[in-house]
Amino acid sequence: MKPEAKVKARAKALFEAAGAYWTPIVQSAITKAGHPDADVCFRGRFLGVECKSGKKKPTPLQRRRLREIAEAGGVSMVVNEDRLKDLERYLADGGDTDPAVLDRLLYKEAADDD
């Protein structure tokens, strides 16, 4: 299994264990290009979750989609191996987690532009 697939599998397990609705997004002719890897509904919140391995960052189009989700009132996250523990904590806390944990999870455009 490729590293990014491992991140996706672990994130899926965390979402399911937390009772979240989770659906993977497979790019196709009817899917908006750059859409995050998963749509998640957790405790009334919409989460757009992009999974990456290592130090990989979202592409410009993925960044645009994450920004659009945040601007529409959703939660945009980029999760890698290092952030899986933060995701687990976020879910365990019901989405009301320590601000430092949330800060590491939330998509921040400036952090991905460096």
PDB file of N, CA, C and O in Angstrom, residues 69-112:
ATOM      1  N   ILE A  69     -14.309  25.566   0.344  1.00  0.00           N
ATOM      2  CA  ILE A  69     -15.035  24.878   1.417  1.00  0.00           C
ATOM      3  C   ILE A  69     -15.035  25.742   2.673  1.00  0.00           C
ATOM      4  O   ILE A  69     -16.071  25.935   3.308  1.00  0.00           O
ATOM      5  N   ALA A  70     -13.870  26.273   3.035  1.00  0.00           N
ATOM      6  CA  ALA A  70     -13.774  27.119   4.232  1.00  0.00           C
ATOM      7  C   ALA A  70     -14.625  28.381   4.076  1.00  0.00           C
ATOM      8  O   ALA A  70     -15.321  28.791   5.012  1.00  0.00           O
ATOM      9  N   GLU A  71     -14.598  28.986   2.900  1.00  0.00           N
ATOM     10  CA  GLU A  71     -15.385  30.200   2.672  1.00  0.00           C
ATOM     11  C   GLU A  71     -16.886  29.933   2.734  1.00  0.00           C
ATOM     12  O   GLU A  71     -17.665  30.830   3.070  1.00  0.00           O
ATOM     13  N   ALA A  72     -17.288  28.698   2.440  1.00  0.00           N
ATOM     14  CA  ALA A  72     -18.702  28.326   2.501  1.00  0.00           C
ATOM     15  C   ALA A  72     -19.121  27.913   3.913  1.00  0.00           C
ATOM     16  O   ALA A  72     -20.277  27.536   4.137  1.00  0.00           O
ATOM     17  N   GLY A  73     -18.187  27.949   4.869  1.00  0.00           N
ATOM     18  CA  GLY A  73     -18.508  27.617   6.253  1.00  0.00           C
ATOM     19  C   GLY A  73     -18.122  26.214   6.674  1.00  0.00           C
ATOM     20  O   GLY A  73     -18.377  25.807   7.801  1.00  0.00           O
ATOM     21  N   GLY A  74     -17.500  25.455   5.772  1.00  0.00           N
ATOM     22  CA  GLY A  74     -17.045  24.111   6.118  1.00  0.00           C
ATOM     23  C   GLY A  74     -15.670  24.145   6.766  1.00  0.00           C
ATOM     24  O   GLY A  74     -15.070  25.207   6.949  1.00  0.00           O
ATOM     25  N   VAL A  75     -15.191  22.985   7.114  1.00  0.00           N
ATOM     26  CA  VAL A  75     -13.871  22.834   7.730  1.00  0.00           C
ATOM     27  C   VAL A  75     -12.976  22.140   6.711  1.00  0.00           C
ATOM     28  O   VAL A  75     -13.313  21.071   6.209  1.00  0.00           O
ATOM     29  N   SER A  76     -11.855  22.762   6.377  1.00  0.00           N
ATOM     30  CA  SER A  76     -10.897  22.194   5.427  1.00  0.00           C
ATOM     31  C   SER A  76      -9.679  21.694   6.179  1.00  0.00           C
ATOM     32  O   SER A  76      -9.091  22.435   6.970  1.00  0.00           O
ATOM     33  N   MET A  77      -9.319  20.438   5.922  1.00  0.00           N
ATOM     34  CA  MET A  77      -8.180  19.843   6.606  1.00  0.00           C
ATOM     35  C   MET A  77      -7.243  19.184   5.614  1.00  0.00           C
ATOM     36  O   MET A  77      -7.690  18.629   4.615  1.00  0.00           O
ATOM     37  N   VAL A  78      -5.958  19.253   5.927  1.00  0.00           N
ATOM     38  CA  VAL A  78      -4.954  18.483   5.211  1.00  0.00           C
ATOM     39  C   VAL A  78      -4.327  17.574   6.248  1.00  0.00           C
ATOM     40  O   VAL A  78      -3.792  18.042   7.256  1.00  0.00           O
ATOM     41  N   VAL A  79      -4.419  16.270   6.033  1.00  0.00           N
ATOM     42  CA  VAL A  79      -3.951  15.293   7.014  1.00  0.00           C
ATOM     43  C   VAL A  79      -2.824  14.465   6.407  1.00  0.00           C
ATOM     44  O   VAL A  79      -2.938  13.963   5.296  1.00  0.00           O
ATOM     45  N   ASN A  80      -1.731  14.348   7.152  1.00  0.00           N
ATOM     46  CA  ASN A  80      -0.647  13.447   6.782  1.00  0.00           C
ATOM     47  C   ASN A  80      -0.341  12.561   7.987  1.00  0.00           C
ATOM     48  O   ASN A  80      -1.061  12.594   8.986  1.00  0.00           O
ATOM     49  N   GLU A  81       0.711  11.771   7.893  1.00  0.00           N
ATOM     50  CA  GLU A  81       1.046  10.852   8.984  1.00  0.00           C
ATOM     51  C   GLU A  81       1.214  11.588  10.311  1.00  0.00           C
ATOM     52  O   GLU A  81       0.785  11.088  11.358  1.00  0.00           O
ATOM     53  N   ASP A  82       1.841  12.761  10.271  1.00  0.00           N
ATOM     54  CA  ASP A  82       2.094  13.525  11.492  1.00  0.00           C
ATOM     55  C   ASP A  82       0.826  14.118  12.095  1.00  0.00           C
ATOM     56  O   ASP A  82       0.785  14.418  13.279  1.00  0.00           O
ATOM     57  N   ARG A  83      -0.198  14.321  11.275  1.00  0.00           N
ATOM     58  CA  ARG A  83      -1.429  14.969  11.756  1.00  0.00           C
ATOM     59  C   ARG A  83      -2.541  13.978  12.101  1.00  0.00           C
ATOM     60  O   ARG A  83      -3.613  14.387  12.534  1.00  0.00           O
ATOM     61  N   LEU A  84      -2.287  12.688  11.937  1.00  0.00           N
ATOM     62  CA  LEU A  84      -3.326  11.700  12.265  1.00  0.00           C
ATOM     63  C   LEU A  84      -3.677  11.728  13.748  1.00  0.00           C
ATOM     64  O   LEU A  84      -4.841  11.591  14.115  1.00  0.00           O
ATOM     65  N   LYS A  85      -2.695  11.924  14.614  1.00  0.00           N
ATOM     66  CA  LYS A  85      -2.973  12.024  16.060  1.00  0.00           C
ATOM     67  C   LYS A  85      -3.840  13.242  16.354  1.00  0.00           C
ATOM     68  O   LYS A  85      -4.725  13.200  17.206  1.00  0.00           O
ATOM     69  N   ASP A  86      -3.578  14.350  15.645  1.00  0.00           N
ATOM     70  CA  ASP A  86      -4.395  15.546  15.824  1.00  0.00           C
ATOM     71  C   ASP A  86      -5.831  15.288  15.359  1.00  0.00           C
ATOM     72  O   ASP A  86      -6.780  15.723  16.004  1.00  0.00           O
ATOM     73  N   LEU A  87      -5.976  14.581  14.246  1.00  0.00           N
ATOM     74  CA  LEU A  87      -7.310  14.241  13.760  1.00  0.00           C
ATOM     75  C   LEU A  87      -8.035  13.363  14.769  1.00  0.00           C
ATOM     76  O   LEU A  87      -9.215  13.579  15.079  1.00  0.00           O
ATOM     77  N   GLU A  88      -7.318  12.388  15.323  1.00  0.00           N
ATOM     78  CA  GLU A  88      -7.911  11.509  16.330  1.00  0.00           C
ATOM     79  C   GLU A  88      -8.387  12.320  17.540  1.00  0.00           C
ATOM     80  O   GLU A  88      -9.483  12.116  18.052  1.00  0.00           O
ATOM     81  N   ARG A  89      -7.596  13.264  17.973  1.00  0.00           N
ATOM     82  CA  ARG A  89      -7.965  14.115  19.114  1.00  0.00           C
ATOM     83  C   ARG A  89      -9.170  14.989  18.773  1.00  0.00           C
ATOM     84  O   ARG A  89     -10.082  15.145  19.566  1.00  0.00           O
ATOM     85  N   TYR A  90      -9.154  15.585  17.581  1.00  0.00           N
ATOM     86  CA  TYR A  90     -10.272  16.422  17.124  1.00  0.00           C
ATOM     87  C   TYR A  90     -11.574  15.631  17.181  1.00  0.00           C
ATOM     88  O   TYR A  90     -12.586  16.102  17.699  1.00  0.00           O
ATOM     89  N   LEU A  91     -11.552  14.409  16.677  1.00  0.00           N
ATOM     90  CA  LEU A  91     -12.758  13.573  16.664  1.00  0.00           C
ATOM     91  C   LEU A  91     -13.155  13.151  18.073  1.00  0.00           C
ATOM     92  O   LEU A  91     -14.336  13.163  18.416  1.00  0.00           O
ATOM     93  N   ALA A  92     -12.174  12.788  18.893  1.00  0.00           N
ATOM     94  CA  ALA A  92     -12.465  12.379  20.265  1.00  0.00           C
ATOM     95  C   ALA A  92     -13.080  13.529  21.061  1.00  0.00           C
ATOM     96  O   ALA A  92     -13.929  13.310  21.926  1.00  0.00           O
ATOM     97  N   ASP A  93     -12.670  14.746  20.743  1.00  0.00           N
ATOM     98  CA  ASP A  93     -13.191  15.937  21.422  1.00  0.00           C
ATOM     99  C   ASP A  93     -14.490  16.444  20.796  1.00  0.00           C
ATOM    100  O   ASP A  93     -14.979  17.509  21.170  1.00  0.00           O
ATOM    101  N   GLY A  94     -15.011  15.710  19.840  1.00  0.00           N
ATOM    102  CA  GLY A  94     -16.270  16.103  19.207  1.00  0.00           C
ATOM    103  C   GLY A  94     -16.165  17.362  18.361  1.00  0.00           C
ATOM    104  O   GLY A  94     -17.145  18.050  18.122  1.00  0.00           O
ATOM    105  N   GLY A  95     -14.963  17.662  17.900  1.00  0.00           N
ATOM    106  CA  GLY A  95     -14.758  18.847  17.080  1.00  0.00           C
ATOM    107  C   GLY A  95     -14.456  20.088  17.887  1.00  0.00           C
ATOM    108  O   GLY A  95     -14.062  21.107  17.339  1.00  0.00           O
ATOM    109  N   ASP A  96     -14.636  20.015  19.199  1.00  0.00           N
ATOM    110  CA  ASP A  96     -14.329  21.142  20.087  1.00  0.00           C
ATOM    111  C   ASP A  96     -13.029  20.817  20.806  1.00  0.00           C
ATOM    112  O   ASP A  96     -13.028  20.382  21.947  1.00  0.00           O
ATOM    113  N   THR A  97     -11.935  21.011  20.100  1.00  0.00           N
ATOM    114  CA  THR A  97     -10.647  20.568  20.598  1.00  0.00           C
ATOM    115  C   THR A  97      -9.748  21.742  20.959  1.00  0.00           C
ATOM    116  O   THR A  97     -10.078  22.899  20.715  1.00  0.00           O
ATOM    117  N   ASP A  98      -8.634  21.428  21.520  1.00  0.00           N
ATOM    118  CA  ASP A  98      -7.612  22.406  21.866  1.00  0.00           C
ATOM    119  C   ASP A  98      -7.277  23.245  20.628  1.00  0.00           C
ATOM    120  O   ASP A  98      -7.052  22.696  19.557  1.00  0.00           O
ATOM    121  N   PRO A  99      -7.222  24.558  20.763  1.00  0.00           N
ATOM    122  CA  PRO A  99      -6.922  25.412  19.607  1.00  0.00           C
ATOM    123  C   PRO A  99      -5.612  25.062  18.904  1.00  0.00           C
ATOM    124  O   PRO A  99      -5.511  25.179  17.691  1.00  0.00           O
ATOM    125  N   ALA A 100      -4.614  24.600  19.643  1.00  0.00           N
ATOM    126  CA  ALA A 100      -3.343  24.232  19.020  1.00  0.00           C
ATOM    127  C   ALA A 100      -3.510  23.013  18.124  1.00  0.00           C
ATOM    128  O   ALA A 100      -2.918  22.931  17.048  1.00  0.00           O
ATOM    129  N   VAL A 101      -4.314  22.062  18.549  1.00  0.00           N
ATOM    130  CA  VAL A 101      -4.589  20.872  17.734  1.00  0.00           C
ATOM    131  C   VAL A 101      -5.335  21.286  16.473  1.00  0.00           C
ATOM    132  O   VAL A 101      -4.989  20.898  15.359  1.00  0.00           O
ATOM    133  N   LEU A 102      -6.346  22.101  16.654  1.00  0.00           N
ATOM    134  CA  LEU A 102      -7.137  22.560  15.521  1.00  0.00           C
ATOM    135  C   LEU A 102      -6.279  23.362  14.543  1.00  0.00           C
ATOM    136  O   LEU A 102      -6.395  23.201  13.328  1.00  0.00           O
ATOM    137  N   ASP A 103      -5.384  24.166  15.064  1.00  0.00           N
ATOM    138  CA  ASP A 103      -4.515  24.972  14.210  1.00  0.00           C
ATOM    139  C   ASP A 103      -3.637  24.099  13.318  1.00  0.00           C
ATOM    140  O   ASP A 103      -3.393  24.436  12.167  1.00  0.00           O
ATOM    141  N   ARG A 104      -3.179  22.966  13.825  1.00  0.00           N
ATOM    142  CA  ARG A 104      -2.348  22.069  13.020  1.00  0.00           C
ATOM    143  C   ARG A 104      -3.165  21.366  11.942  1.00  0.00           C
ATOM    144  O   ARG A 104      -2.641  21.006  10.896  1.00  0.00           O
ATOM    145  N   LEU A 105      -4.454  21.151  12.196  1.00  0.00           N
ATOM    146  CA  LEU A 105      -5.304  20.432  11.253  1.00  0.00           C
ATOM    147  C   LEU A 105      -5.888  21.306  10.152  1.00  0.00           C
ATOM    148  O   LEU A 105      -5.996  20.879   9.012  1.00  0.00           O
ATOM    149  N   LEU A 106      -6.308  22.499  10.504  1.00  0.00           N
ATOM    150  CA  LEU A 106      -7.008  23.336   9.541  1.00  0.00           C
ATOM    151  C   LEU A 106      -6.095  23.745   8.398  1.00  0.00           C
ATOM    152  O   LEU A 106      -4.925  24.068   8.602  1.00  0.00           O
ATOM    153  N   TYR A 107      -6.667  23.743   7.218  1.00  0.00           N
ATOM    154  CA  TYR A 107      -5.925  24.181   6.045  1.00  0.00           C
ATOM    155  C   TYR A 107      -5.631  25.664   6.157  1.00  0.00           C
ATOM    156  O   TYR A 107      -6.514  26.466   6.436  1.00  0.00           O
ATOM    157  N   LYS A 108      -4.372  26.001   5.978  1.00  0.00           N
ATOM    158  CA  LYS A 108      -3.951  27.393   5.989  1.00  0.00           C
ATOM    159  C   LYS A 108      -3.158  27.639   4.716  1.00  0.00           C
ATOM    160  O   LYS A 108      -2.096  27.051   4.516  1.00  0.00           O
ATOM    161  N   GLU A 109      -3.686  28.486   3.878  1.00  0.00           N
ATOM    162  CA  GLU A 109      -3.080  28.701   2.569  1.00  0.00           C
ATOM    163  C   GLU A 109      -1.623  29.134   2.657  1.00  0.00           C
ATOM    164  O   GLU A 109      -0.783  28.618   1.943  1.00  0.00           O
ATOM    165  N   ALA A 110      -1.307  30.032   3.545  1.00  0.00           N
ATOM    166  CA  ALA A 110       0.055  30.540   3.630  1.00  0.00           C
ATOM    167  C   ALA A 110       1.054  29.421   3.949  1.00  0.00           C
ATOM    168  O   ALA A 110       2.145  29.386   3.418  1.00  0.00           O
ATOM    169  N   ALA A 111       0.644  28.475   4.796  1.00  0.00           N
ATOM    170  CA  ALA A 111       1.538  27.372   5.176  1.00  0.00           C
ATOM    171  C   ALA A 111       1.836  26.470   3.997  1.00  0.00           C
ATOM    172  O   ALA A 111       2.893  25.855   3.928  1.00  0.00           O
ATOM    173  N   ASP A 112       0.920  26.387   3.049  1.00  0.00           N
ATOM    174  CA  ASP A 112       1.128  25.508   1.901  1.00  0.00           C
ATOM    175  C   ASP A 112       1.768  26.217   0.713  1.00  0.00           C
ATOM    176  O   ASP A 112       2.052  25.615  -0.297  1.00  0.00           O
TER     177      ASP A 112
END
